[in-house]
């Protein structure tokens, strides 16, 4: 059995339009790298962090907290060192903390001979994610671990459904580099919503799930709407409407807020369309003076992987 | 081409739990029979009605109104006679008016050489359904015409999705013979609902659609919940809670209000379970003094058909 493993832990999009709070998907070319190493010395030790300034104390680090949760359950006769090469900017809305949280437990599980299944790994990772987001949720963890589209049906008990991905689906993601406070993005949501809007939302969500099963891109396009959350949260993202409009005009099937923002995701059929959408989004934000990062990526159906 | 056709127009269940207002399914052994006949005499003429006391004037009869809608669009150089052998009790909550509305247009379309597709037939039938229910909806029309499970994604433009049916799925339907006024069943619904409940509902609905695609009966069981409408409308159906509890205890995967009631639908895996549920429901209502009818039926994947 190996003593060291290098892994790629992908970025993810949660709150996919009408699937707010339950549907997520996994990205392919954006993610963190991590090295996990078995050691004689007991405990969890974070020995290297590159890319962003994050705490080395395991109890204060997302990857450390999930690692500790698994370590306490597995009680192995060894310890683990964790190196984190962070590429996903914290606070960008594409699952930065989730990538850290799943990376450590996925790697440790491999080195221990896979005692835990993916749902159990998600359980451990939830503990790490909770350190970052102050609540237990798996919207980004599930797609990072399982790949493709995932529906988190419930948290307690944890139930994750793997939804099929159409083969030719690409995401274009833009991260306008502004800060949105989690507290603000939560406070802006209404506690009560009109029943008619809720019906529209679940009609679209059921249709979206059907479209993913049938690879029906046109239906996917007609279903990727969010009448509940987007009208409120999009106000926190400057130039959101303009960006979304440009993306749709240049061939995107749909667009929405990634996680709680500020990143904006778009989905397109085929790489060519996804690239056109990239150009359109670049054009919008280039004029604003807001710095941004932009990515085009295939939907990653594999999820986290060994490098 | 034939000049006369006899058809079976099935009963249907709308408002399927978390799929309130959008999901319906088609029943197999309960339905009306109708004879549609081409005549030299122009116009739509209802010549026979058996089973229930309904108006013979085409403009006042659900089957007549949908027939007239199609007749005015098709402008054929003939007329049609309609005979209605009504088995589905009006007001029972299992699509009595929908069966009438689709029956006439389906039969006429066959006799004219099928100029219209199923979605176009649904458009005509909506006019008939509106006479009975005072609003345009296709929740019962769609499953009656298409068979199986249908999701009415939108009414304008009309968009109907056919959702796959697991092979071994049976419905047990009980109709406690009480009257629920449509106005009352509408008025009892809240205009605003908690966002958290709406999220639970669309999570369940997305999961339900996934379970139908994957024939996952256990997931279907875990998804067939309605946290929005059932808590209110079930108050209008005496002994609802007791009946639902008995059904679930005797093997039903789930249960809910059929349409806006008073019928209660349950779904079971296999005929044997569906029969056990029938016994359990009979036992509950036998003690109450409320007259009832009860049916066990396979999900009808074919929909309306020629006899």
Coordinates of C-alpha atoms in Angstrom, one line a residue:
Chain A
X1 CA 0.0 0.0 0.0
X2 CA 1.2 3.5 -0.9
X3 CA 2.4 5.9 1.8
X4 CA 1.8 9.0 -0.1
X5 CA -0.8 10.2 -2.6
X6 CA -1.3 13.3 -4.7
X7 CA -4.9 14.2 -5.5
X8 CA -6.8 16.8 -7.6
X9 CA -9.8 18.2 -5.7
X10 CA -12.2 20.0 -8.0
X11 CA -14.1 23.2 -7.8
X12 CA -17.9 22.8 -7.9
X13 CA -21.0 24.8 -8.5
X14 CA -23.9 24.6 -6.0
X15 CA -27.4 26.2 -6.0
X16 CA -27.8 25.4 -9.7
X17 CA -30.8 27.7 -10.7
X18 CA -34.1 26.1 -9.8
X19 CA -32.1 23.4 -7.8
X20 CA -31.2 26.0 -5.1
X21 CA -29.9 24.3 -2.0
X22 CA -29.9 20.8 -3.5
X23 CA -28.3 20.5 -6.9
X24 CA -24.6 20.9 -7.7
X25 CA -22.1 20.0 -10.4
X26 CA -18.4 19.3 -10.6
X27 CA -15.8 21.3 -12.7
X28 CA -13.0 19.8 -14.5
X29 CA -10.0 22.1 -15.0
X30 CA -10.3 24.2 -11.8
X31 CA -9.3 22.7 -8.5
X32 CA -6.8 22.3 -5.7
X33 CA -4.0 19.8 -5.5
X34 CA -3.1 18.1 -2.2
X35 CA -0.5 15.6 -1.0
X36 CA -1.5 13.3 1.8
X37 CA 1.2 11.3 3.5
X38 CA 1.1 8.5 6.1
X39 CA 3.4 9.1 9.0
X40 CA 4.5 7.2 12.1
X41 CA 3.8 10.3 14.1
X42 CA 0.2 10.2 15.2
X43 CA -2.3 12.9 14.4
X44 CA -3.1 15.3 11.6
X45 CA -0.4 17.7 10.6
X46 CA -0.7 20.3 7.9
X47 CA 2.9 20.8 6.7
X48 CA 2.5 23.0 3.6
X49 CA 0.0 25.5 2.3
X50 CA 0.6 27.3 -1.0
X51 CA -1.6 29.7 -2.9
X52 CA -3.5 31.4 -0.1
X53 CA -2.9 32.3 3.5
X54 CA -4.7 29.7 5.5
X55 CA -4.2 28.4 9.1
X56 CA -1.8 25.4 9.7
X57 CA -3.5 24.3 12.9
X58 CA -5.7 21.3 11.9
X59 CA -8.5 22.4 14.2
X60 CA -8.7 25.8 12.4
X61 CA -8.3 24.5 8.8
X62 CA -11.2 23.1 6.8
X63 CA -9.1 20.2 5.4
X64 CA -7.8 19.6 8.9
X65 CA -11.2 19.5 10.6
X66 CA -12.6 17.0 8.1
X67 CA -9.4 15.0 8.4
X68 CA -9.7 15.0 12.2
X69 CA -13.3 13.8 12.0
X70 CA -12.3 10.8 9.9
X71 CA -9.1 10.2 12.0
X72 CA -11.2 10.0 15.2
X73 CA -13.6 7.5 13.6
X74 CA -11.0 5.3 11.9
X75 CA -8.5 5.4 14.8
X76 CA -5.6 4.3 12.6
X77 CA -2.2 3.3 14.0
X78 CA -0.5 6.1 12.0
X79 CA -0.8 9.8 11.5
X80 CA -1.1 12.0 8.3
X81 CA 0.6 14.9 6.8
X82 CA -1.3 17.2 4.5
X83 CA 0.1 19.5 1.9
X84 CA -2.4 21.9 0.3
X85 CA -1.7 23.6 -3.1
X86 CA -4.7 25.9 -3.2
X87 CA -5.9 27.2 -6.6
X88 CA -9.5 27.9 -5.8
X89 CA -9.8 31.3 -4.2
X90 CA -11.7 31.2 -0.9
X91 CA -15.0 33.1 -1.1
X92 CA -15.3 32.8 -4.9
X93 CA -18.5 30.7 -4.8
X94 CA -17.1 27.7 -6.5
X95 CA -16.6 25.4 -3.6
X96 CA -13.1 26.4 -2.3
X97 CA -13.7 25.1 1.2
X98 CA -15.5 22.0 -0.1
X99 CA -12.4 21.1 -2.2
X100 CA -10.2 21.3 0.9
X101 CA -12.7 19.4 3.0
X102 CA -13.0 16.4 0.7
X103 CA -9.4 16.4 -0.4
X104 CA -8.0 15.4 3.0
X105 CA -10.5 12.6 3.7
X106 CA -10.4 11.2 0.1
X107 CA -6.6 11.0 0.3
X108 CA -6.6 9.4 3.8
X109 CA -9.2 6.9 2.8
X110 CA -7.1 5.8 -0.2
X111 CA -4.0 5.4 2.0
X112 CA -6.0 3.4 4.5
X113 CA -7.3 1.0 1.9
X114 CA -10.7 2.6 1.4
X115 CA -12.6 1.7 4.6
X116 CA -15.2 4.3 3.8
X117 CA -17.6 4.8 0.9
X118 CA -18.3 8.2 -0.7
X119 CA -21.3 9.0 1.4
X120 CA -19.3 8.3 4.6
X121 CA -16.5 10.5 3.3
X122 CA -19.1 13.3 2.7
X123 CA -20.2 12.9 6.3
X124 CA -16.6 13.6 7.5
X125 CA -16.2 16.4 5.0
X126 CA -19.3 18.1 6.2
X127 CA -17.5 18.8 9.5
X128 CA -14.8 20.7 7.6
X129 CA -17.2 22.5 5.5
X130 CA -19.1 23.6 8.6
X131 CA -16.0 25.4 9.8
X132 CA -16.0 27.6 6.7
X133 CA -19.7 28.1 6.2
X134 CA -21.0 27.9 9.8
X135 CA -23.7 25.3 8.8
X136 CA -23.7 21.7 7.8
X137 CA -24.3 21.3 4.1
X138 CA -23.1 19.1 1.3
X139 CA -24.0 21.1 -1.8
X140 CA -20.4 21.4 -2.9
X141 CA -19.0 18.4 -1.2
X142 CA -21.2 15.9 -3.0
X143 CA -20.3 16.9 -6.6
X144 CA -16.6 17.2 -5.6
X145 CA -16.6 13.6 -4.4
X146 CA -19.1 11.9 -6.7
X147 CA -18.5 14.0 -9.9
X148 CA -21.2 15.1 -12.4
X149 CA -24.5 16.4 -11.1
X150 CA -25.6 15.6 -7.6
X151 CA -28.8 16.1 -5.7
X152 CA -28.5 16.3 -2.0
X153 CA -31.9 15.0 -1.0
X154 CA -31.3 15.3 2.7
X155 CA -28.5 16.0 5.1
X156 CA -29.8 14.0 8.0
X157 CA -29.8 11.2 7.1
X158 CA -27.3 12.1 4.4
X159 CA -28.7 11.1 1.0
X160 CA -27.0 12.0 -2.3
X161 CA -28.4 11.1 -5.7
X162 CA -26.1 11.0 -8.8
X163 CA -27.9 12.5 -11.7
X164 CA -26.6 11.7 -15.2
X165 CA -24.7 14.4 -17.2
X166 CA -25.3 15.0 -20.9
X167 CA -22.0 14.2 -22.6
X168 CA -21.5 17.5 -24.4
X169 CA -22.1 19.9 -21.5
X170 CA -19.6 22.7 -20.7
X171 CA -19.5 25.3 -18.0
X172 CA -18.2 28.9 -18.4
X173 CA -17.6 30.4 -14.9
X174 CA -16.7 34.0 -14.3
X175 CA -15.5 35.2 -10.9
X176 CA -15.9 39.0 -10.5
X177 CA -13.5 39.7 -7.7
X178 CA -15.8 41.4 -5.3
X179 CA -16.6 40.3 -1.7
X180 CA -20.0 39.1 -0.8
X181 CA -20.6 38.5 2.9
X182 CA -22.3 35.2 3.7
X183 CA -24.4 37.0 6.3
X184 CA -25.6 39.5 3.7
X185 CA -26.4 36.8 1.1
X186 CA -28.4 34.9 3.6
X187 CA -30.2 37.9 5.0
X188 CA -31.4 39.0 1.6
X189 CA -33.5 35.9 1.1
X190 CA -37.2 36.1 2.0
X191 CA -38.4 33.8 4.7
X192 CA -41.8 33.4 2.9
X193 CA -42.4 33.1 -0.8
X194 CA -45.5 33.0 -3.0
X195 CA -46.9 29.5 -3.5
X196 CA -47.2 30.1 -7.3
X197 CA -43.5 30.9 -7.5
X198 CA -42.6 27.7 -5.6
X199 CA -44.8 25.7 -8.0
X200 CA -42.9 27.3 -11.0
X201 CA -39.6 26.4 -9.3
X202 CA -40.4 22.8 -8.7
X203 CA -41.9 22.4 -12.2
X204 CA -38.6 23.7 -13.6
X205 CA -36.5 21.6 -11.2
X206 CA -38.4 18.4 -12.1
X207 CA -38.0 19.3 -15.8
X208 CA -34.3 19.9 -15.3
X209 CA -33.8 16.5 -13.7
X210 CA -35.7 15.0 -16.6
X211 CA -33.6 16.9 -19.1
X212 CA -30.4 15.6 -17.5
X213 CA -31.7 12.0 -17.7
X214 CA -32.7 12.4 -21.4
X215 CA -29.8 14.6 -22.5
X216 CA -32.4 17.1 -23.8
X217 CA -30.4 20.3 -24.1
X218 CA -33.4 22.4 -25.2
X219 CA -35.4 21.3 -22.2
X220 CA -32.4 22.0 -20.0
X221 CA -32.4 25.5 -21.4
X222 CA -36.1 26.0 -20.7
X223 CA -35.7 24.6 -17.2
X224 CA -32.6 26.5 -16.0
X225 CA -34.5 29.3 -14.3
X226 CA -34.6 30.4 -10.7
X227 CA -37.6 32.6 -9.8
X228 CA -37.0 32.5 -6.1
X229 CA -33.4 33.2 -5.1
X230 CA -31.8 34.9 -8.1
X231 CA -34.0 38.0 -8.1
X232 CA -32.7 38.8 -4.6
X233 CA -29.1 37.6 -4.6
X234 CA -28.3 38.9 -8.1
X235 CA -28.5 42.4 -6.6
X236 CA -25.3 41.7 -4.7
X237 CA -23.3 41.1 -7.9
X238 CA -22.6 44.2 -10.0
X239 CA -23.4 43.8 -13.7
X240 CA -25.1 40.4 -13.1
X241 CA -28.1 41.1 -15.4
X242 CA -25.9 42.4 -18.2
X243 CA -23.5 39.4 -17.9
X244 CA -26.4 36.9 -17.9
X245 CA -28.0 38.6 -20.9
X246 CA -24.7 38.5 -22.8
X247 CA -24.1 34.9 -22.0
X248 CA -27.6 33.9 -23.2
X249 CA -27.3 36.0 -26.3
X250 CA -24.0 34.2 -27.2
X251 CA -25.4 30.7 -26.9
X252 CA -25.4 29.7 -23.2
X253 CA -28.3 27.4 -22.3
X254 CA -28.7 29.1 -19.0
X255 CA -26.9 31.0 -16.3
X256 CA -27.1 31.6 -12.6
X257 CA -25.3 32.5 -9.4
X258 CA -22.7 29.9 -8.4
X259 CA -23.2 29.0 -4.7
X260 CA -23.9 32.3 -3.0
X261 CA -21.8 34.2 -5.5
X262 CA -20.0 36.2 -6.6
X263 CA -19.1 33.7 -9.3
X264 CA -21.6 33.3 -12.1
X265 CA -22.0 29.9 -13.9
X266 CA -23.3 29.4 -17.4
X267 CA -23.9 26.1 -19.1
X268 CA -23.4 25.5 -22.9
X269 CA -23.7 22.7 -25.4
X270 CA -20.3 22.1 -26.7
X271 CA -16.9 23.7 -26.2
X272 CA -17.3 26.2 -29.0
X273 CA -20.4 27.7 -27.4
X274 CA -18.8 27.8 -24.0
X275 CA -15.8 29.7 -25.5
X276 CA -18.1 32.2 -27.1
X277 CA -19.8 32.7 -23.8
X278 CA -16.4 33.3 -22.3
X279 CA -15.7 36.1 -24.8
X280 CA -19.1 37.6 -24.1
X281 CA -18.6 37.6 -20.3
X282 CA -15.1 39.0 -20.6
X283 CA -16.4 41.8 -22.7
X284 CA -19.0 42.8 -20.1
X285 CA -16.6 42.8 -17.1
X286 CA -13.6 44.3 -19.0
X287 CA -15.6 47.5 -19.2
X288 CA -16.4 47.6 -15.5
X289 CA -13.0 47.9 -13.9
X290 CA -13.8 44.9 -11.7
X291 CA -11.0 42.3 -11.8
X292 CA -12.2 38.9 -12.8
X293 CA -11.1 35.3 -13.5
X294 CA -12.9 33.2 -16.0
X295 CA -12.8 29.5 -16.8
X296 CA -14.2 27.2 -19.4
X297 CA -14.5 23.6 -18.3
X298 CA -16.2 20.3 -19.2
X299 CA -18.6 18.9 -16.6
X300 CA -16.3 16.6 -14.6
X301 CA -18.2 13.3 -14.3
X302 CA -15.4 11.6 -12.3
X303 CA -15.0 14.0 -9.4
X304 CA -12.0 14.1 -7.1
X305 CA -9.1 11.9 -8.4
X306 CA -5.6 10.6 -7.8
X307 CA -2.9 12.3 -9.8
Chain B
X1 CA -61.5 5.2 -43.1
X2 CA -63.8 4.2 -40.2
X3 CA -67.0 6.2 -39.6
X4 CA -67.4 5.2 -35.9
X5 CA -65.0 4.5 -33.1
X6 CA -65.3 3.3 -29.5
X7 CA -62.8 4.5 -27.1
X8 CA -61.7 4.0 -23.4
X9 CA -60.9 7.3 -21.7
X10 CA -59.0 6.6 -18.5
X11 CA -59.3 8.2 -15.0
X12 CA -56.1 10.0 -13.8
X13 CA -54.5 11.2 -10.7
X14 CA -53.2 14.8 -10.6
X15 CA -51.3 16.7 -7.9
X16 CA -49.1 13.7 -7.2
X17 CA -47.7 14.6 -3.7
X18 CA -44.6 16.9 -4.1
X19 CA -45.5 17.3 -7.8
X20 CA -48.5 19.5 -6.9
X21 CA -50.0 21.2 -9.9
X22 CA -47.6 19.6 -12.4
X23 CA -47.4 15.8 -12.0
X24 CA -50.1 13.3 -12.9
X25 CA -50.5 9.6 -13.8
X26 CA -52.9 7.5 -15.7
X27 CA -55.1 4.7 -14.3
X28 CA -55.8 1.5 -16.1
X29 CA -59.1 -0.1 -15.1
X30 CA -61.2 2.9 -14.3
X31 CA -62.5 5.1 -17.1
X32 CA -65.3 6.2 -19.4
X33 CA -66.3 4.7 -22.7
X34 CA -67.3 6.9 -25.6
X35 CA -68.5 6.3 -29.1
X36 CA -67.7 9.0 -31.7
X37 CA -69.4 8.8 -35.0
X38 CA -69.0 10.8 -38.2
X39 CA -72.2 12.2 -39.6
X40 CA -73.3 14.0 -42.7
X41 CA -75.1 16.5 -40.5
X42 CA -72.7 19.2 -39.5
X43 CA -71.9 20.2 -35.9
X44 CA -71.3 18.4 -32.7
X45 CA -74.2 16.4 -31.3
X46 CA -74.3 14.5 -28.0
X47 CA -76.8 11.8 -28.6
X48 CA -76.5 9.6 -25.5
X49 CA -75.2 9.9 -21.9
X50 CA -75.3 7.0 -19.5
X51 CA -74.1 6.8 -16.0
X52 CA -74.5 10.3 -14.8
X53 CA -76.9 13.2 -15.4
X54 CA -75.0 15.6 -17.7
X55 CA -76.1 18.2 -20.2
X56 CA -76.7 17.2 -23.8
X57 CA -76.1 20.7 -25.2
X58 CA -72.5 20.6 -26.6
X59 CA -71.7 24.1 -25.3
X60 CA -72.6 23.0 -21.7
X61 CA -70.9 19.6 -21.8
X62 CA -67.2 19.2 -21.2
X63 CA -66.8 16.6 -24.0
X64 CA -68.9 18.9 -26.2
X65 CA -66.8 22.0 -25.5
X66 CA -63.5 20.4 -26.3
X67 CA -65.1 18.8 -29.4
X68 CA -66.3 22.2 -30.6
X69 CA -62.8 23.7 -30.1
X70 CA -61.4 21.1 -32.4
X71 CA -64.3 21.2 -34.8
X72 CA -63.8 24.9 -35.3
X73 CA -60.1 24.5 -35.9
X74 CA -60.4 21.5 -38.3
X75 CA -63.5 22.7 -40.2
X76 CA -64.3 19.3 -41.5
X77 CA -67.0 18.7 -44.1
X78 CA -68.9 16.4 -41.7
X79 CA -70.3 16.5 -38.2
X80 CA -69.9 14.2 -35.2
X81 CA -72.2 12.4 -32.8
X82 CA -70.9 11.6 -29.3
X83 CA -72.2 8.9 -27.0
X84 CA -70.9 9.1 -23.4
X85 CA -70.9 6.0 -21.1
X86 CA -69.7 7.7 -17.9
X87 CA -68.1 5.5 -15.2
X88 CA -66.0 8.1 -13.5
X89 CA -68.1 10.0 -11.0
X90 CA -67.9 13.8 -11.4
X91 CA -66.3 15.4 -8.4
X92 CA -64.4 12.3 -7.3
X93 CA -60.9 13.8 -7.9
X94 CA -59.7 11.3 -10.5
X95 CA -60.2 13.3 -13.6
X96 CA -63.8 12.8 -14.5
X97 CA -64.1 15.9 -16.6
X98 CA -60.6 15.3 -18.2
X99 CA -61.7 11.9 -19.4
X100 CA -64.7 13.5 -21.1
X101 CA -62.6 16.3 -22.5
X102 CA -60.0 14.1 -24.1
X103 CA -62.4 11.4 -25.2
X104 CA -64.2 13.4 -27.8
X105 CA -61.2 15.0 -29.4
X106 CA -59.2 11.8 -29.4
X107 CA -62.0 10.0 -31.2
X108 CA -62.7 12.8 -33.7
X109 CA -58.9 13.0 -34.4
X110 CA -58.8 9.3 -35.2
X111 CA -61.8 9.5 -37.5
X112 CA -60.3 12.5 -39.4
X113 CA -57.0 10.6 -40.0
X114 CA -55.0 12.0 -37.1
X115 CA -54.4 15.6 -38.2
X116 CA -53.4 16.6 -34.7
X117 CA -50.7 15.4 -32.3
X118 CA -51.2 14.7 -28.7
X119 CA -50.1 18.2 -27.5
X120 CA -52.6 19.8 -29.9
X121 CA -55.3 17.5 -28.7
X122 CA -54.5 18.6 -25.1
X123 CA -54.9 22.2 -26.3
X124 CA -58.5 21.5 -27.4
X125 CA -59.3 19.4 -24.3
X126 CA -58.1 22.3 -22.1
X127 CA -61.2 24.2 -23.3
X128 CA -63.5 21.5 -22.2
X129 CA -61.7 21.0 -18.9
X130 CA -62.0 24.8 -18.3
X131 CA -65.8 24.5 -18.4
X132 CA -65.7 22.1 -15.4
X133 CA -62.9 23.6 -13.4
X134 CA -63.1 27.3 -14.2
X135 CA -59.5 27.5 -15.1
X136 CA -57.2 26.2 -17.9
X137 CA -55.1 23.3 -16.7
X138 CA -53.8 20.0 -18.1
X139 CA -52.9 18.1 -15.0
X140 CA -55.4 15.3 -15.7
X141 CA -55.6 15.8 -19.5
X142 CA -52.0 15.1 -20.1
X143 CA -51.8 11.7 -18.4
X144 CA -55.1 10.7 -19.9
X145 CA -53.8 11.4 -23.4
X146 CA -50.1 10.4 -23.1
X147 CA -50.4 7.6 -20.4
X148 CA -47.9 6.9 -17.6
X149 CA -46.6 9.9 -15.6
X150 CA -46.7 13.3 -17.2
X151 CA -45.2 16.6 -16.0
X152 CA -47.0 19.7 -17.3
X153 CA -44.1 22.0 -17.4
X154 CA -46.1 24.9 -18.6
X155 CA -49.6 25.7 -19.9
X156 CA -48.7 28.7 -22.1
X157 CA -47.0 27.5 -24.3
X158 CA -48.3 24.1 -23.5
X159 CA -45.3 21.8 -22.7
X160 CA -45.8 18.2 -21.5
X161 CA -43.0 15.9 -20.5
X162 CA -43.5 12.1 -20.5
X163 CA -41.8 10.6 -17.4
X164 CA -40.9 6.9 -17.4
X165 CA -43.0 4.6 -15.2
X166 CA -41.5 1.7 -13.2
X167 CA -42.9 -1.5 -14.6
X168 CA -44.3 -2.9 -11.4
X169 CA -46.1 0.1 -10.0
X170 CA -49.7 -0.1 -8.9
X171 CA -52.2 2.4 -7.6
X172 CA -54.9 1.8 -5.0
X173 CA -57.5 4.6 -5.1
X174 CA -60.2 5.1 -2.6
X175 CA -63.1 7.6 -3.1
X176 CA -64.8 8.5 0.1
X177 CA -68.1 9.8 -1.2
X178 CA -68.2 13.2 0.4
X179 CA -68.4 16.5 -1.5
X180 CA -65.5 19.0 -1.5
X181 CA -66.2 22.3 -3.0
X182 CA -63.5 23.5 -5.4
X183 CA -63.8 27.0 -4.0
X184 CA -63.1 25.6 -0.5
X185 CA -60.2 23.5 -1.6
X186 CA -58.7 26.5 -3.3
X187 CA -59.3 28.9 -0.5
X188 CA -57.6 26.7 2.1
X189 CA -54.3 27.0 0.4
X190 CA -51.9 29.6 1.7
X191 CA -50.8 32.3 -0.7
X192 CA -47.3 32.4 0.8
X193 CA -45.2 29.5 2.1
X194 CA -41.9 29.2 4.0
X195 CA -38.9 29.1 1.7
X196 CA -37.6 26.1 3.7
X197 CA -40.7 24.1 2.9
X198 CA -40.5 25.0 -0.7
X199 CA -36.9 23.7 -0.8
X200 CA -38.0 20.5 0.8
X201 CA -40.7 20.1 -1.8
X202 CA -38.5 20.7 -4.8
X203 CA -35.8 18.4 -3.4
X204 CA -38.5 15.7 -3.1
X205 CA -39.9 16.4 -6.5
X206 CA -36.5 16.3 -8.2
X207 CA -35.8 13.0 -6.3
X208 CA -39.2 11.6 -7.4
X209 CA -38.5 12.3 -11.1
X210 CA -35.1 10.7 -10.6
X211 CA -36.7 7.6 -9.0
X212 CA -39.1 7.2 -11.9
X213 CA -36.2 7.3 -14.3
X214 CA -34.2 4.8 -12.4
X215 CA -37.2 2.6 -11.2
X216 CA -35.9 3.1 -7.7
X217 CA -38.9 2.1 -5.6
X218 CA -37.3 2.9 -2.3
X219 CA -36.3 6.4 -3.4
X220 CA -39.8 6.9 -4.8
X221 CA -41.1 6.0 -1.3
X222 CA -38.7 8.5 0.3
X223 CA -39.7 11.2 -2.2
X224 CA -43.5 10.9 -2.2
X225 CA -44.1 13.6 0.3
X226 CA -46.0 16.9 0.1
X227 CA -45.1 19.4 2.8
X228 CA -47.1 22.2 1.3
X229 CA -50.6 21.3 0.2
X230 CA -51.5 18.1 2.0
X231 CA -51.3 19.6 5.5
X232 CA -54.1 22.0 4.5
X233 CA -56.3 20.1 2.1
X234 CA -56.2 16.8 4.1
X235 CA -58.4 18.6 6.7
X236 CA -61.2 18.5 4.2
X237 CA -61.2 14.7 3.9
X238 CA -62.5 12.9 7.0
X239 CA -60.2 10.1 8.3
X240 CA -57.5 11.1 5.8
X241 CA -54.6 10.7 8.3
X242 CA -55.9 7.4 9.6
X243 CA -56.3 6.1 6.0
X244 CA -52.8 7.2 4.9
X245 CA -51.3 5.7 8.0
X246 CA -53.0 2.4 7.4
X247 CA -51.9 2.4 3.7
X248 CA -48.3 3.0 4.6
X249 CA -48.4 0.4 7.4
X250 CA -49.7 -2.2 4.9
X251 CA -47.0 -1.7 2.3
X252 CA -47.9 1.4 0.3
X253 CA -44.8 3.4 -1.0
X254 CA -46.7 6.6 -0.5
X255 CA -50.1 8.2 -0.4
X256 CA -51.7 11.6 -1.1
X257 CA -54.7 13.5 -2.2
X258 CA -55.8 12.7 -5.7
X259 CA -56.5 16.0 -7.6
X260 CA -58.2 18.2 -5.0
X261 CA -59.8 15.2 -3.4
X262 CA -61.8 13.6 -1.9
X263 CA -60.1 10.6 -3.5
X264 CA -56.9 9.4 -1.9
X265 CA -54.3 7.7 -4.1
X266 CA -51.6 5.3 -2.9
X267 CA -48.8 3.7 -4.9
X268 CA -47.4 0.2 -4.3
X269 CA -44.8 -2.0 -5.7
X270 CA -46.6 -5.0 -7.1
X271 CA -50.2 -6.1 -7.2
X272 CA -50.1 -8.0 -4.0
X273 CA -49.1 -5.0 -2.0
X274 CA -51.7 -2.8 -3.8
X275 CA -54.3 -5.4 -2.8
X276 CA -53.2 -5.3 0.9
X277 CA -53.5 -1.6 0.8
X278 CA -57.0 -1.9 -0.5
X279 CA -57.9 -4.1 2.4
X280 CA -56.4 -1.7 4.9
X281 CA -58.2 1.3 3.3
X282 CA -61.5 -0.6 3.2
X283 CA -61.1 -1.4 6.9
X284 CA -60.6 2.3 7.8
X285 CA -63.6 3.6 5.9
X286 CA -66.0 0.7 6.7
X287 CA -66.0 1.8 10.3
X288 CA -66.9 5.4 9.4
X289 CA -70.3 5.1 7.8
X290 CA -69.0 7.1 4.8
X291 CA -69.8 5.3 1.5
X292 CA -66.7 4.7 -0.6
X293 CA -65.5 3.2 -3.9
X294 CA -62.1 1.6 -4.1
X295 CA -60.0 0.5 -7.1
X296 CA -56.7 -1.3 -7.6
X297 CA -55.0 -0.6 -11.0
X298 CA -51.7 -0.8 -12.8
X299 CA -50.3 2.4 -14.0
X300 CA -51.6 2.8 -17.5
X301 CA -48.7 3.6 -19.7
X302 CA -50.7 3.7 -22.9
X303 CA -53.3 6.3 -22.0
X304 CA -56.6 6.7 -23.9
X305 CA -57.2 3.9 -26.5
X306 CA -59.5 2.5 -29.1
X307 CA -61.6 -0.4 -28.0

